[in-house]
Short mmCIF file of C-alpha atoms in Angstrom, two decimals:
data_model
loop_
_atom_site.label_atom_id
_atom_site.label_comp_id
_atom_site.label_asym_id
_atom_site.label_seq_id
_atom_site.Cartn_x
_atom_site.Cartn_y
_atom_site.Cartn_z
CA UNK A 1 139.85 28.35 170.47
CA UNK A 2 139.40 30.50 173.85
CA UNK A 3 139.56 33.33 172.94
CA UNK A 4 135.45 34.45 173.99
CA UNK A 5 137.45 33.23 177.39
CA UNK A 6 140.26 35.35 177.20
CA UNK A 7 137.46 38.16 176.18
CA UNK A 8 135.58 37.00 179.42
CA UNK A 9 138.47 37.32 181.77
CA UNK A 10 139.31 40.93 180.57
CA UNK A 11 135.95 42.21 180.69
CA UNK A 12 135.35 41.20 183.94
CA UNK A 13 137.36 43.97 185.49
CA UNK A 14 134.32 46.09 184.07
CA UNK A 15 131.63 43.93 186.20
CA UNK A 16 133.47 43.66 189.64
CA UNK A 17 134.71 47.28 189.07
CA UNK A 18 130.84 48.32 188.47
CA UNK A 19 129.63 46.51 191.50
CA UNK A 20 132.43 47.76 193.87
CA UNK A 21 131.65 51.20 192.68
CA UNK A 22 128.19 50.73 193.83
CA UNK A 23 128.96 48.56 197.21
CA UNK A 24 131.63 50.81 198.04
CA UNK A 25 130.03 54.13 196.86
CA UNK A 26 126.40 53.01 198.86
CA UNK A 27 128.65 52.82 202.37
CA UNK A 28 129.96 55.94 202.38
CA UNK A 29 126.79 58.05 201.29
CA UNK A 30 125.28 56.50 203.82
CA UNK A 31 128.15 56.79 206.18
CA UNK A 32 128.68 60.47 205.69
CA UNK A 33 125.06 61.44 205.29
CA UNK A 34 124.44 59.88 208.43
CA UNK A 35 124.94 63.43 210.19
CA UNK A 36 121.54 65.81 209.66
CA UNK A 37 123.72 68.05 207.16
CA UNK A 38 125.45 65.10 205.24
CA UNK A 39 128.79 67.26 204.78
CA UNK A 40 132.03 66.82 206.00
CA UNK A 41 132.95 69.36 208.62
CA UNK A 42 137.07 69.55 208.98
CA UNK A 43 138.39 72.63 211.34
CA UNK A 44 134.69 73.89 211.90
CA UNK A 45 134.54 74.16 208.24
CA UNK A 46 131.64 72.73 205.71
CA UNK A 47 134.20 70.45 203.27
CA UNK A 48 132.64 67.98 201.44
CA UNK A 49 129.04 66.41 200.60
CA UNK A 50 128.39 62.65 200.48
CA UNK A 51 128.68 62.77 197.17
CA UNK A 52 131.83 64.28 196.55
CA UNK A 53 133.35 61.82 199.14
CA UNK A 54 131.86 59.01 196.67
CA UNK A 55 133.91 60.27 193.86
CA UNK A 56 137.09 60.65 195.78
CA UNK A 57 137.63 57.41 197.48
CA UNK A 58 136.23 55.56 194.37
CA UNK A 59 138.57 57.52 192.16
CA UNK A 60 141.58 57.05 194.22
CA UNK A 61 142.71 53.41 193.10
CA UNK A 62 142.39 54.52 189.82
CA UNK A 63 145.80 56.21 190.84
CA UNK A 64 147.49 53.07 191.83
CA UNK A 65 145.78 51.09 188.71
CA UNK A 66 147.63 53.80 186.77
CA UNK A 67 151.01 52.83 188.06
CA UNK A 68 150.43 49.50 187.52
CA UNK A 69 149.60 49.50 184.03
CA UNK A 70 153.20 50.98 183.18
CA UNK A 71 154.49 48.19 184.67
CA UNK A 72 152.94 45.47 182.01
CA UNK A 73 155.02 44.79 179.47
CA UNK A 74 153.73 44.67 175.35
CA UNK A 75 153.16 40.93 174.94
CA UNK A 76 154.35 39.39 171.48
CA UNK A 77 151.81 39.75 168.39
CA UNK A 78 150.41 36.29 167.31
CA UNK A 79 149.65 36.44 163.82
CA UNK A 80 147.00 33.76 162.61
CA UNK A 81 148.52 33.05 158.56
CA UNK A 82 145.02 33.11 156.68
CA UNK A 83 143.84 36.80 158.15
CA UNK A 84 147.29 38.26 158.56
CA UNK A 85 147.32 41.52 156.13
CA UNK A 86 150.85 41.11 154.01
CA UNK A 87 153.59 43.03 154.88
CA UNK A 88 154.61 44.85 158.18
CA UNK A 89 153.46 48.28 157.80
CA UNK A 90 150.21 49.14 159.20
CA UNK A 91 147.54 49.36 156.85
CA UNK A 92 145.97 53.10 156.16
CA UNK A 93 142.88 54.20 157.12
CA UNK A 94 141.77 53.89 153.22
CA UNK A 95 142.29 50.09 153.08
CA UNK A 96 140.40 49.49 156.55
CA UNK A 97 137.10 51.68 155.22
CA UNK A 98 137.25 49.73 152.00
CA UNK A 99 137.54 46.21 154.09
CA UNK A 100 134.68 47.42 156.62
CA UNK A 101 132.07 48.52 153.66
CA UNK A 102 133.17 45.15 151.60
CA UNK A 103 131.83 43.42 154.54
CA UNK A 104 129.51 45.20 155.85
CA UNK A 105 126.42 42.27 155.72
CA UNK A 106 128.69 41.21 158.67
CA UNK A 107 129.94 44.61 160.17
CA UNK A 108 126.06 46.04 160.44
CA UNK A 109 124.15 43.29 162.05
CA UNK A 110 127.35 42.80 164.69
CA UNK A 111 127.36 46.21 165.86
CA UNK A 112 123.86 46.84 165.90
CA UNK A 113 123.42 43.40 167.27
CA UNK A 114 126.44 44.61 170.44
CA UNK A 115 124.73 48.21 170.43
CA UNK A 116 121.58 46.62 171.43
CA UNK A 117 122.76 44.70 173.92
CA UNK A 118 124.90 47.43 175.55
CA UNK A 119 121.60 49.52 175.42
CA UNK A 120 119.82 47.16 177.62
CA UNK A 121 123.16 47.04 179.62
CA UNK A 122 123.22 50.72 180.14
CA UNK A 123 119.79 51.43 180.68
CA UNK A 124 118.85 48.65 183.09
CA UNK A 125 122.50 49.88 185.60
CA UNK A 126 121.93 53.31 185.10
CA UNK A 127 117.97 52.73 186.74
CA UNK A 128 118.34 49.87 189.11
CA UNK A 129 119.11 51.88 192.41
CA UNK A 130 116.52 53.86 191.55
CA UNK A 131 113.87 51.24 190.92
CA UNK A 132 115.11 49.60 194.31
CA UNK A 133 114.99 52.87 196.17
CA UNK A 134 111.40 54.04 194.60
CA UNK A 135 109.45 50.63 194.23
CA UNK A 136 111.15 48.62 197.20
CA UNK A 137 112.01 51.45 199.53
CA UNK A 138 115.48 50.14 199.82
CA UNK A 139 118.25 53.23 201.43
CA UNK A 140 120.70 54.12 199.03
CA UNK A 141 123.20 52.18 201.30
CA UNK A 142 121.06 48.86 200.86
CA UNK A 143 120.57 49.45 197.33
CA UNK A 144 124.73 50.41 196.97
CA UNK A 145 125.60 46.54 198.82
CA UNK A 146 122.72 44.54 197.37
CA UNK A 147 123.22 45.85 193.64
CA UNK A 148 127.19 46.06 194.17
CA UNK A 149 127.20 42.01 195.13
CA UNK A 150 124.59 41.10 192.61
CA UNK A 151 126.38 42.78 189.88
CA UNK A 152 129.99 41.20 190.58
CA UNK A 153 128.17 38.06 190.81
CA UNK A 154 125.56 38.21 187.43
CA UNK A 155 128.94 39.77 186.25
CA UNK A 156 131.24 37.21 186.72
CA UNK A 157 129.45 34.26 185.87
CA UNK A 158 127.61 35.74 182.56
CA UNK A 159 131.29 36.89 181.16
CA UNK A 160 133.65 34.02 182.04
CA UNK A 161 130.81 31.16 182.04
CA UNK A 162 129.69 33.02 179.03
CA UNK A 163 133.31 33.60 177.34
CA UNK A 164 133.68 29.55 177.80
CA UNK A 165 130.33 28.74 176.00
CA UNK A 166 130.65 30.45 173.42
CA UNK A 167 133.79 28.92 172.82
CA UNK A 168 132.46 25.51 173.17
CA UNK A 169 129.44 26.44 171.18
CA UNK A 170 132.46 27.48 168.67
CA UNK A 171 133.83 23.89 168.18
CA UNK A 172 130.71 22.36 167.89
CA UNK A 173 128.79 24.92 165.34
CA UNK A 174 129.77 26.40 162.64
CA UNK A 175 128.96 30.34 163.90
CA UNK A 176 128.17 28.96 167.22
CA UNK A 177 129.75 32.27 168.95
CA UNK A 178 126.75 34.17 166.95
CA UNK A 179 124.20 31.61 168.19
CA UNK A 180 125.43 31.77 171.58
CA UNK A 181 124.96 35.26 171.35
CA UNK A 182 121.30 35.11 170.27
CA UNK A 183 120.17 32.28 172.87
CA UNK A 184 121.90 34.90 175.76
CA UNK A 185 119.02 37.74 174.76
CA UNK A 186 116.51 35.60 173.83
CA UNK A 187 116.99 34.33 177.77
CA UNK A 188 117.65 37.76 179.00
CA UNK A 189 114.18 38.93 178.38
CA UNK A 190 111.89 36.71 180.10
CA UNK A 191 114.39 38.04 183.25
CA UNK A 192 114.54 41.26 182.63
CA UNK A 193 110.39 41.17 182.86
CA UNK A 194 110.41 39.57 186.52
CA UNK A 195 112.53 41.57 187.62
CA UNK A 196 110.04 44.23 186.80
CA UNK A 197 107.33 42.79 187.70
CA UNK A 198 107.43 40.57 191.06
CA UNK A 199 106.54 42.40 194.00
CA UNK A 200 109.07 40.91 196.58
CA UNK A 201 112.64 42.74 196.71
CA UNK A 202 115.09 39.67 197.32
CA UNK A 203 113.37 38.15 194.56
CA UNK A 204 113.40 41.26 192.25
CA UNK A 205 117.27 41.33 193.04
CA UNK A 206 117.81 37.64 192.00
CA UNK A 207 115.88 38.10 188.66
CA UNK A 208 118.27 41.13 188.20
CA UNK A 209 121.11 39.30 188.73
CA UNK A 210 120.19 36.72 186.12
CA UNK A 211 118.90 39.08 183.45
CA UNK A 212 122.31 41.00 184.26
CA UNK A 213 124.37 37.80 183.68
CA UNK A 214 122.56 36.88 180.33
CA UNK A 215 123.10 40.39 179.15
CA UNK A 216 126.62 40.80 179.37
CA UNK A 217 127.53 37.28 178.37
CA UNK A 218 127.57 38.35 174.56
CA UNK A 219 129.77 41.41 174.94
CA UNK A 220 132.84 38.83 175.32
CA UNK A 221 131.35 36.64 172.36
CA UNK A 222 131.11 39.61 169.73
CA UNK A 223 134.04 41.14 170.47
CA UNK A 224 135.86 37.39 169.79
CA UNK A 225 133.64 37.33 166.36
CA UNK A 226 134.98 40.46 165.54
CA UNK A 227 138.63 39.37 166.00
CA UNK A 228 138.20 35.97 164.20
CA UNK A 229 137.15 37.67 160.91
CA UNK A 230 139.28 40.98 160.54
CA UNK A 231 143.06 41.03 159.60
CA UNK A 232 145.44 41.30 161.55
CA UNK A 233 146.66 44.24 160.85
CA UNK A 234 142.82 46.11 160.76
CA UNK A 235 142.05 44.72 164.33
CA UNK A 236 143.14 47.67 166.31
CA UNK A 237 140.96 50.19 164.06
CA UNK A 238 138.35 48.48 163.49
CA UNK A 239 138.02 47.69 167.36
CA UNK A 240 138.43 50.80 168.07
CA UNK A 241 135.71 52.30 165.61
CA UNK A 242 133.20 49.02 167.06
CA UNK A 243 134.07 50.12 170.88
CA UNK A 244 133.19 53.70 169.73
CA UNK A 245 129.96 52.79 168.20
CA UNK A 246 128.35 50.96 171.15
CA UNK A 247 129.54 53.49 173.67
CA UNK A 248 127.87 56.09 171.64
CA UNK A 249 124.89 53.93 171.78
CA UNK A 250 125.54 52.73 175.00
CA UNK A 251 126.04 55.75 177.13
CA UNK A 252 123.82 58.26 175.15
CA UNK A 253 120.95 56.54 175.18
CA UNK A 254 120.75 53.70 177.43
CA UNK A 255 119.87 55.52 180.55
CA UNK A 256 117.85 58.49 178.29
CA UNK A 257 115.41 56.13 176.26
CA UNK A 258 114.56 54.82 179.91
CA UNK A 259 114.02 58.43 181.53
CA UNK A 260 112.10 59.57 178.33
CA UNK A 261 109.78 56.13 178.10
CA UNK A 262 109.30 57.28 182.09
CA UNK A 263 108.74 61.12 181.82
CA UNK A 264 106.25 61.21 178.49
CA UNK A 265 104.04 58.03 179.44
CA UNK A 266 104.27 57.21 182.78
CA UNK A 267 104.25 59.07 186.43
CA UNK A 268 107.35 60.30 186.95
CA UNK A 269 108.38 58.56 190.37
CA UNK A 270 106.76 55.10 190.30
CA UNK A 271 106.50 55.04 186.51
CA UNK A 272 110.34 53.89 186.76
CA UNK A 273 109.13 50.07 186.74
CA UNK A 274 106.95 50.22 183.44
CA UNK A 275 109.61 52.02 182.04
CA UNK A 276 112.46 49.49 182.67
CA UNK A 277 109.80 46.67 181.82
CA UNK A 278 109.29 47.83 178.48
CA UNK A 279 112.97 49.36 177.52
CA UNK A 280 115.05 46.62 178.80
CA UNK A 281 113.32 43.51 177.22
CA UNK A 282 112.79 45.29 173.88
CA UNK A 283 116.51 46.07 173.26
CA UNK A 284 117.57 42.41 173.85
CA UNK A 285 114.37 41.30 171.86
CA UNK A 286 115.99 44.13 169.26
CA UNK A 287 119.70 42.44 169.79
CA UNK A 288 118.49 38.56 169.21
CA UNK A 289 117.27 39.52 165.97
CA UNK A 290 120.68 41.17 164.74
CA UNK A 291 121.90 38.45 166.50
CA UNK A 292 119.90 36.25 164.43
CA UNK A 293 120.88 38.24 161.01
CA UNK A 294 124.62 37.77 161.74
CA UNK A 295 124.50 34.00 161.66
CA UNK A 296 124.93 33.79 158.44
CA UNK A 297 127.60 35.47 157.29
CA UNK A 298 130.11 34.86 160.47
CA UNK A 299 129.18 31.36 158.66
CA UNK A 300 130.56 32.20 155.72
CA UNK A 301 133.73 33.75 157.73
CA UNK A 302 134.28 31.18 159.61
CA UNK A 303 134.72 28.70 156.41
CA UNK A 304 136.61 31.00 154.55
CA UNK A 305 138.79 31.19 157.57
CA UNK A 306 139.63 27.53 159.15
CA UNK A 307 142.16 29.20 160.91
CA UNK A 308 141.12 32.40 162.19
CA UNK A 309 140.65 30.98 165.95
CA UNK A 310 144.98 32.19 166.54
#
């Protein structure tokens, strides 16, 4: 029954981490590049660019992260008794192809559904310094802080506030994870346009923040959906395979669809705005509808499996 929560709470780390990158990453470009040469000099010697300090001192914790993570323990498996797959072995790779194709009216409009979304995701973070930095003239520093706080904030709220609602929308709908998921884009876009379009900065930021928060609050959702309705014993490939699909989508062409909408049609430097205005609301407008098309067979899950909320 909270498990979207649970989703929430460990997909935060990816928000805060996101908008610390950029806070923390912003303050020491602008730091170091505040000398005329914007390199390092150590012993009379040229050391390091502004840039390669940003990937040092954001990649250090990752160090002490490391060492923490060998310290958790494995927690005990809790096996839900309708979608447990008999027996104790793990299943092959055979079985969990032939249970992914069986049901793949459900497997195809999820993924797409979560590719789209992480799409808009992408595409949107990968641009939004530079739409600051070209349209509102913002310093990489100001863009690094103001992006950084709005992110952990949009972040927070649209994966844990969103994690909970969808589990409330859960025990009041049948499928209401799916039609929390569809609402969240459907919302998203009319953001994602003012954001794009209003002239003042502050303003542009809040509208970011918002369309931010509405886009990630269905990543916790469909990875929950996607747990509910796959054995037990399948859930670690077949997350695995639905991870891999929308980073593929995600990361490869997010940020390119963006550059390529911006290069081919528009001017290359200010074009940036009618580029993210018509990208970022067409994948969530793209999303709600495989939103929409998954409704009805997570349905169909959800009664065959009373149970499947373990």
């Amino acid at each position: 029954r909270k498990l979207g929560f649970a989703m929430g709470i460990f997909n935060m780390g990816t928000a805060v981490g996101a908008g610390l990158a950029l806070i923390i990453g912003g303050s020491v470009i602008s730091f170091v590049t505040g000398s005329e040469s914007g390199t390092t000099v150590l012993f009379g010697i040229e050391f390091l660019s502004g840039w390669q300090w940003v990937f040092i001192l954001v990649g250090l914790p990752g160090l002490l992260i490391a060492v923490l993570i060998s310290l958790i323990k494995e927690p005990s498996r809790i096996i839900s008794n309708s979608i447990n797959a008999d027996g104790e072995n793990p299943v092959s790779i055979g079985e969990v192809k032939r249970f992914f194709l069986q049901h793949i009216d459900f497997h195809f409009p999820h993924h797409a559904a979560a590719s789209f979304t992480n799409l808009a995701l992408v595409g949107i973070n990968s641009w939004v310094s530079v739409y600051f930095i070209r349209i509102h003239d913002w310093s990489l520093g100001e863009a690094g802080f103001n992006i950084g706080i709005s992110l952990i904030i949009g972040g927070l709220i649209g994966l844990v506030g969103g994690g909970f609602l969808s589990d409330r929308a859960s025990v009041k709908f049948k499928g209401g994870k799916a039609i929390f998921c569809l609402i969240c884009a459907l919302i998203a876009v009319p953001f994602s346009l003012l954001f794009a379009l209003i002239e003042d900065a502050f303003s542009a930021l809040i509208f970011f923040g918002l369309a931010y928060g509405f886009m990630v609050a269905p990543i916790p959702s469909a990875a929950a959906i996607l747990q509910e309705v796959t054995p037990n014993r399948m859930r670690g490939t077949l997350s695995a395979f639905y991870l891999l699909i929308i980073s593929i989508v995600g990361l490869a062409l997010g940020a390119t669809i963006v550059a390529l909408i911006n290069d081919n049609f528009f001017d290359g430097y200010s074009g940036i705005r009618e580029s993210l205005l018509i990208a970022i609301p067409a994948f969530n407008l793209i999303a709600a509808g495989f939103y929409f098309k998954l409704i009805a067979p997570y349905r169909t899950r959800c009664a065959n499996e009373p149970t499947s909320h373990a």
